[in-house]
Amino acid sequence: MKLAYYPGCSLKGTAREYDLSTRLVARHLGLELVEIPDWNCCGATAAHSTSHFLAVALPARVLALAEDMGLDILSPCAACYQRLRAAQEELKRDPELKRQVEGALGRTFEGRVRVFSLLEALAQLGEEALAAQVVRPLKGMQVACYYGCLLVRPPLTSCDDPEQPQLMEKILAPTKVDTLDWGGKNECCGASLIFGAREVALNLIKNILHAAAQVRAHALVTACPLCHANLDLRQKEVNRFFGTNFAIPVFYLSQLLGIAMGLNPRDLGLGSHFVDPQRALRMVGS
Amino acid sequence: MNENFWSEVNRAAGQKITHCYQCGKCTAGCPVAFAMDYKPHQILRLLQLGRGEELLSSRALWVCSSCQTCTTRCPCHIDLARLIDTLRFFSRQAFPQVTRHGMPLFNEVFLRSVKRYGRVYELGLTLQFNLKERKVWRDLDLGHFMLSRRKLRLLPEPVENRKEVAQIFSAEKEEPR
Amino acid sequence: MPRVGVFVCWCGSNIGGVLDCPALARAAATFPGVVYATDYQYMCSDPGQKLIAEAIKEHRLDRVVVAACSPRLHEDTFREVLARAGLNPYLLEMTNLREHCSWVHAGEKELAQAKALSLIRRAVAKALRLTPLHPGRVKITRRCLVIGGGIAGIQAALDVADAGIEVVLVEREPSLGGKMVLLDKTFPTLDCSACISTPKMAAVAKHPLIRLYTYAEVEKVEGSLGNYRVTIRQKARYVDHTKCTGCGTCWEKCPVKVPDELNFRLSTRPAIYLPFPQAVPSKPVIDARHCRQLTKGKCGVCQKVCPAGAIDYTQQDSLHEEEVGAIIVATGFDLFPWEKAYGEYGYGRYPDVITGLAFERLVNASGPTGGRIVRPSDGREPRTVVFVHCVGSRDELKGREYCSRICCMYTAKHAHQVKERLPEAKVYVFYIDIRTFGKGYEEFYRRVQDEGVIYLRGRVSKIYQEGDKLIVKGADTLLGEPVTIAADLVVLATGVVPARGAEELARTLGISTDKDGFFQEAHPKLRPVETHTAGIFLAGACQGPKDIPDTVSQASAAAAKAVGLLLREEIEVSPLVAWVNQALCTGCLHCQVVCPYQAIEVVTEGGRRRARVKEELCQGCGSCTVACRPGAMELKGFSNEQILAEVEALCR
């Protein structure tokens, strides 16, 4: 399978390891990724909080570029994924807006490009294809799959059941990792509130870490750069702020899968985590 | 504020505000309700009553994390997350000073980065935001860690076709949709 | 030339508030054939009727047009006026200025006025071509079918039978009783549900005029008002009830254990079973899906132990025909299938999140725990119980738009029962609005609050398991705060939906359903127990969510209606039926193919095949007139000539 790859801004910076691990895992699974040439930012929350037009027009350019390539899009970043999907739906729903956007871009949309999250792309490969690549089962490791908001909400753009998502669990099943049943999987991490309303975001991050600790998770698994940044980079700050002592490493789905596939942890970008994942990895002899 | 406000917001967001019967499921599921001055169901109530002034100066608009939980579960098909986006627009119009700090400022700095480079220049964005908030030293340790792990780039990586991005921004009308 | 009178009704402000009725009358007076036209505030009232009758005499009218509301509401009223004035009642033509004009065009008065005039012109054009018609008469079968053996069906069957009319009662499940017999106590009086319903079940079984079919379904209904032929499928019980004594040896020895559907999987039952000890009939059936003998051919224990030799593994479904004159539908309700809709409450994955009906079984002395309130997961008594209102009700997104009516009260009763059995327990009820519409209900709700039950106004957004607690995230909208409660047991007040199969039964019976799938009553206020199909009546929750008092009242009302009909020797049948112009009929019998009532027969005269209408079966639907290519088929009162004249008048 060949997909147009839309890394988005985060994967070029803060979430560099998500980019590395996604590309590496994809290659080993026979997923050919072709980066969309000259892609732009989706606008994220800033755009939809500011202008509906920007919120649709910015992702629309990315959709148009992929249409030129004739490929469906893989968008590993949950925020980009949701913005692309939302833009698709709006262009479909509102012909007047579509006309305006086409006018501004000097491009037209046929609307035939599909947008996949990493979850969908991996799940489509099927359990067998994934199982065939697993060489280092993660038996004994307990993880809490954390979906956050953007992959599953609103229902219109959701890539899984909005309330009880299961795709990550399905994808990780062949790795023999123990996926926990917990109540925090679709709670919000606060996303960019960490910049503009820090205490609020710290509260949300703490709640998720607390819920994961309650079920004795050895690690969290995510497929969103914003969630990762908040849960990993801000864990120390949460501990400082609330007097807690969480030390829960946060893996990207692609990283954990990569480990089970026997890929080099360094190549998967595991060295750039704030909360050291080594302890969790040693448990499974990685 | 007047009756127009009510219909204006309603139209802009394409919502049936009268449909809300105040069950409070939005507030019950909202992860940030604890930090809001007006809770989500109260936002809708103020809207129903056309009490815009209180609403537009409300801190709640900028505490909302756009997690979409309210929208996902509303038994009356009201897209509250979308309504709040619309209210944010009206809020900036009514009170331009809101963009001087916090989330509105962050959004503005973020979009300025996108407008200029076509992509977000994370380091520049953070520095600029901190500078405007007069908290220059905030997250310094984190910044250092990230730079050392190459999680922050020193220089922006702009898109080539900046003209097209500029077109998007110039086509943006001063009107919510 | 006929002499037509036109009578324009204001219907108070319903029509008069939008249309200028006097102007309509003045304009109508100029139409060809119209010799008199007038308007009046309420044409259906006594003075209004008198006005028409006197005008008929004074102006020697022989055709009458009433421009008012729907003929569905008042056509019969005005036909009687004509009859009283000495005219054939079928020389009336109505036109609907209310539903078809003033109500829908209130915002555009001028256009509405023009449309109203067109409608009257149409009616006059048809009236000019009306001919006198005479209704036929048929004898009726003095027997009544009741479908559904819950409290509604039981009550209706007893009332009809007590009036001396034979009843055929068909129940789908192995026992009578429906939902009521599963309940523990009934609000607000707290009398024992089984104590007041099982004697009625027994009375049905003993009644000499009631023929009872349990474990049976209505498969086919033919005929019409007064004379229905009903085919009933008796499902195989694999137990010969003529031999069985109900001794119980078989169900004690049966080695199979399956979850008991009546106890919502809180307990198990054998494959040969009596649904509950007070079941009527008190004889078992074999659940073929789980019986080892029937699925694998290995076992036969029940047959070996049965002292009466009543077990018959070869039994097949059998079909039975019954003739009846009227039908009462009382098929009740099911719970809204919340497990499919509410992911935020866990889709049914948490064992300690249960429905209100499951709670009834928990608290019921004859239920799986003998009436002890315990958690299904670990059998422990809960210390904190949370009730959640409106699950599937008042929820356009995941459930139904309507209010299920009974949940506020049954939850109040449940909360009371928890407080009664477990006084130390904390009980919270999340509600949106409290609806205590019945006698003594508000008082009961207040009493429950006095007992220490805490009512929180707000909907629950999420329930999830954390350790052995269920975390309930709700809101208190009165304080404007989110609320989180760690509960041991959560009871969902699941809404009411039509019983499974209701849609199919509606098709079998030829009755209509509303937008939510409940059977549609003929008029929401004035004909609440009748359907649009004459001779078929409704009782209980199959018509809409209802509590027990309302259900029983409606069942008695439906019985009274059925008895009123069945006590007549014969009934008039509408003359608005099809007839065949024999000179034009080619005998192609397309009419026979499209007729939904099997009302077309073939006659051969002089070697020529022709269609003939059996008037006693024809319902006047008109399908045949459309299918008839040579135009031989005509519907009386809606002839081709009349309809073309109407179209022409409208197009003018």
PDB file of C-alpha atoms in Angstrom, chain A residues 55-160:
ATOM      1  CA  ALA A  55      -9.913  26.149   9.643  1.00  0.00           C
ATOM      2  CA  VAL A  56     -11.117  24.726   6.343  1.00  0.00           C
ATOM      3  CA  ALA A  57      -8.851  26.448   3.828  1.00  0.00           C
ATOM      4  CA  LEU A  58      -5.512  25.516   5.425  1.00  0.00           C
ATOM      5  CA  PRO A  59      -6.163  21.754   5.508  1.00  0.00           C
ATOM      6  CA  ALA A  60      -7.882  22.062   2.139  1.00  0.00           C
ATOM      7  CA  ARG A  61      -4.563  22.917   0.530  1.00  0.00           C
ATOM      8  CA  VAL A  62      -3.078  19.706   1.919  1.00  0.00           C
ATOM      9  CA  LEU A  63      -6.055  17.728   0.625  1.00  0.00           C
ATOM     10  CA  ALA A  64      -5.593  19.300  -2.789  1.00  0.00           C
ATOM     11  CA  LEU A  65      -1.879  18.469  -2.862  1.00  0.00           C
ATOM     12  CA  ALA A  66      -2.694  14.837  -2.099  1.00  0.00           C
ATOM     13  CA  GLU A  67      -5.315  14.831  -4.800  1.00  0.00           C
ATOM     14  CA  ASP A  68      -2.597  15.871  -7.231  1.00  0.00           C
ATOM     15  CA  MET A  69      -0.567  12.871  -6.092  1.00  0.00           C
ATOM     16  CA  GLY A  70      -3.558  10.593  -6.516  1.00  0.00           C
ATOM     17  CA  LEU A  71      -2.957   9.036  -3.112  1.00  0.00           C
ATOM     18  CA  ASP A  72      -4.892   8.677   0.124  1.00  0.00           C
ATOM     19  CA  ILE A  73      -3.369  10.482   3.083  1.00  0.00           C
ATOM     20  CA  LEU A  74      -1.740   9.091   6.196  1.00  0.00           C
ATOM     21  CA  SER A  75      -1.838  11.695   8.942  1.00  0.00           C
ATOM     22  CA  PRO A  76      -0.151  10.333  12.073  1.00  0.00           C
ATOM     23  CA  CYS A  77      -0.737  13.546  14.042  1.00  0.00           C
ATOM     24  CA  ALA A  78      -4.167  13.346  15.652  1.00  0.00           C
ATOM     25  CA  ALA A  79      -4.719  17.095  15.401  1.00  0.00           C
ATOM     26  CA  CYS A  80      -3.863  17.204  11.694  1.00  0.00           C
ATOM     27  CA  TYR A  81      -5.991  14.119  11.156  1.00  0.00           C
ATOM     28  CA  GLN A  82      -9.035  15.732  12.740  1.00  0.00           C
ATOM     29  CA  ARG A  83      -8.548  19.025  10.919  1.00  0.00           C
ATOM     30  CA  LEU A  84      -8.193  17.299   7.548  1.00  0.00           C
ATOM     31  CA  ARG A  85     -11.266  15.176   8.192  1.00  0.00           C
ATOM     32  CA  ALA A  86     -13.276  18.157   9.443  1.00  0.00           C
ATOM     33  CA  ALA A  87     -12.281  20.174   6.382  1.00  0.00           C
ATOM     34  CA  GLN A  88     -13.338  17.307   4.118  1.00  0.00           C
ATOM     35  CA  GLU A  89     -16.736  17.168   5.785  1.00  0.00           C
ATOM     36  CA  GLU A  90     -17.203  20.934   5.609  1.00  0.00           C
ATOM     37  CA  LEU A  91     -16.264  21.081   1.930  1.00  0.00           C
ATOM     38  CA  LYS A  92     -18.831  18.360   1.330  1.00  0.00           C
ATOM     39  CA  ARG A  93     -21.528  20.049   3.426  1.00  0.00           C
ATOM     40  CA  ASP A  94     -21.128  23.680   2.373  1.00  0.00           C
ATOM     41  CA  PRO A  95     -20.801  24.254  -1.386  1.00  0.00           C
ATOM     42  CA  GLU A  96     -20.556  28.020  -0.945  1.00  0.00           C
ATOM     43  CA  LEU A  97     -17.582  27.648   1.371  1.00  0.00           C
ATOM     44  CA  LYS A  98     -16.048  25.148  -1.027  1.00  0.00           C
ATOM     45  CA  ARG A  99     -16.328  27.681  -3.806  1.00  0.00           C
ATOM     46  CA  GLN A 100     -14.618  30.341  -1.697  1.00  0.00           C
ATOM     47  CA  VAL A 101     -11.825  28.005  -0.676  1.00  0.00           C
ATOM     48  CA  GLU A 102     -11.264  26.883  -4.243  1.00  0.00           C
ATOM     49  CA  GLY A 103     -11.153  30.519  -5.275  1.00  0.00           C
ATOM     50  CA  ALA A 104      -8.558  31.416  -2.656  1.00  0.00           C
ATOM     51  CA  LEU A 105      -6.351  28.449  -3.485  1.00  0.00           C
ATOM     52  CA  GLY A 106      -6.812  28.477  -7.218  1.00  0.00           C
ATOM     53  CA  ARG A 107      -7.437  24.730  -6.943  1.00  0.00           C
ATOM     54  CA  THR A 108     -10.465  22.499  -7.217  1.00  0.00           C
ATOM     55  CA  PHE A 109     -11.503  19.542  -5.105  1.00  0.00           C
ATOM     56  CA  GLU A 110     -12.911  16.311  -6.317  1.00  0.00           C
ATOM     57  CA  GLY A 111     -13.096  14.992  -2.792  1.00  0.00           C
ATOM     58  CA  ARG A 112     -11.862  11.517  -3.617  1.00  0.00           C
ATOM     59  CA  VAL A 113      -8.860  11.446  -1.295  1.00  0.00           C
ATOM     60  CA  ARG A 114      -9.365   9.540   1.930  1.00  0.00           C
ATOM     61  CA  VAL A 115      -7.616  10.528   5.145  1.00  0.00           C
ATOM     62  CA  PHE A 116      -6.333   7.843   7.488  1.00  0.00           C
ATOM     63  CA  SER A 117      -5.030   8.124  11.009  1.00  0.00           C
ATOM     64  CA  LEU A 118      -2.108   5.889  11.910  1.00  0.00           C
ATOM     65  CA  LEU A 119      -4.591   3.670  13.751  1.00  0.00           C
ATOM     66  CA  GLU A 120      -6.654   3.061  10.669  1.00  0.00           C
ATOM     67  CA  ALA A 121      -3.641   2.533   8.440  1.00  0.00           C
ATOM     68  CA  LEU A 122      -2.152  -0.070  10.778  1.00  0.00           C
ATOM     69  CA  ALA A 123      -5.447  -1.775  11.504  1.00  0.00           C
ATOM     70  CA  GLN A 124      -6.080  -2.137   7.782  1.00  0.00           C
ATOM     71  CA  LEU A 125      -2.927  -4.209   7.445  1.00  0.00           C
ATOM     72  CA  GLY A 126      -4.660  -6.857   9.501  1.00  0.00           C
ATOM     73  CA  GLU A 127      -3.654  -8.852  12.527  1.00  0.00           C
ATOM     74  CA  GLU A 128      -1.767 -11.456  10.543  1.00  0.00           C
ATOM     75  CA  ALA A 129       0.494  -9.004   8.758  1.00  0.00           C
ATOM     76  CA  LEU A 130       1.328  -7.351  12.065  1.00  0.00           C
ATOM     77  CA  ALA A 131       1.835 -10.647  13.879  1.00  0.00           C
ATOM     78  CA  ALA A 132       4.241 -11.787  11.164  1.00  0.00           C
ATOM     79  CA  GLN A 133       6.578  -8.932  12.066  1.00  0.00           C
ATOM     80  CA  VAL A 134       6.527  -9.389  15.840  1.00  0.00           C
ATOM     81  CA  VAL A 135       9.833 -10.879  16.927  1.00  0.00           C
ATOM     82  CA  ARG A 136      10.035  -9.582  20.498  1.00  0.00           C
ATOM     83  CA  PRO A 137       6.706 -10.104  22.208  1.00  0.00           C
ATOM     84  CA  LEU A 138       6.003  -7.605  24.952  1.00  0.00           C
ATOM     85  CA  LYS A 139       4.479 -10.149  27.295  1.00  0.00           C
ATOM     86  CA  GLY A 140       4.287  -8.887  30.856  1.00  0.00           C
ATOM     87  CA  MET A 141       4.141  -5.224  30.000  1.00  0.00           C
ATOM     88  CA  GLN A 142       0.881  -3.519  30.941  1.00  0.00           C
ATOM     89  CA  VAL A 143      -0.038  -0.491  28.917  1.00  0.00           C
ATOM     90  CA  ALA A 144      -2.945   1.914  28.938  1.00  0.00           C
ATOM     91  CA  CYS A 145      -3.913   2.889  25.395  1.00  0.00           C
ATOM     92  CA  TYR A 146      -4.651   6.574  25.394  1.00  0.00           C
ATOM     93  CA  TYR A 147      -6.684   7.978  22.492  1.00  0.00           C
ATOM     94  CA  GLY A 148      -7.337  11.499  23.730  1.00  0.00           C
ATOM     95  CA  CYS A 149      -9.834  13.647  21.871  1.00  0.00           C
ATOM     96  CA  LEU A 150      -8.931  14.341  18.311  1.00  0.00           C
ATOM     97  CA  LEU A 151      -8.797  10.789  16.979  1.00  0.00           C
ATOM     98  CA  VAL A 152     -12.249   9.924  18.243  1.00  0.00           C
ATOM     99  CA  ARG A 153     -14.209  13.156  18.498  1.00  0.00           C
ATOM    100  CA  PRO A 154     -16.458  14.525  17.166  1.00  0.00           C
ATOM    101  CA  PRO A 155     -18.196  11.364  15.909  1.00  0.00           C
ATOM    102  CA  LEU A 156     -18.351  12.790  12.381  1.00  0.00           C
ATOM    103  CA  THR A 157     -14.577  12.607  12.012  1.00  0.00           C
ATOM    104  CA  SER A 158     -13.887   9.780  14.445  1.00  0.00           C
ATOM    105  CA  CYS A 159     -11.620   6.954  13.340  1.00  0.00           C
ATOM    106  CA  ASP A 160     -13.055   4.574  15.941  1.00  0.00           C
TER     107      ASP A 160
END
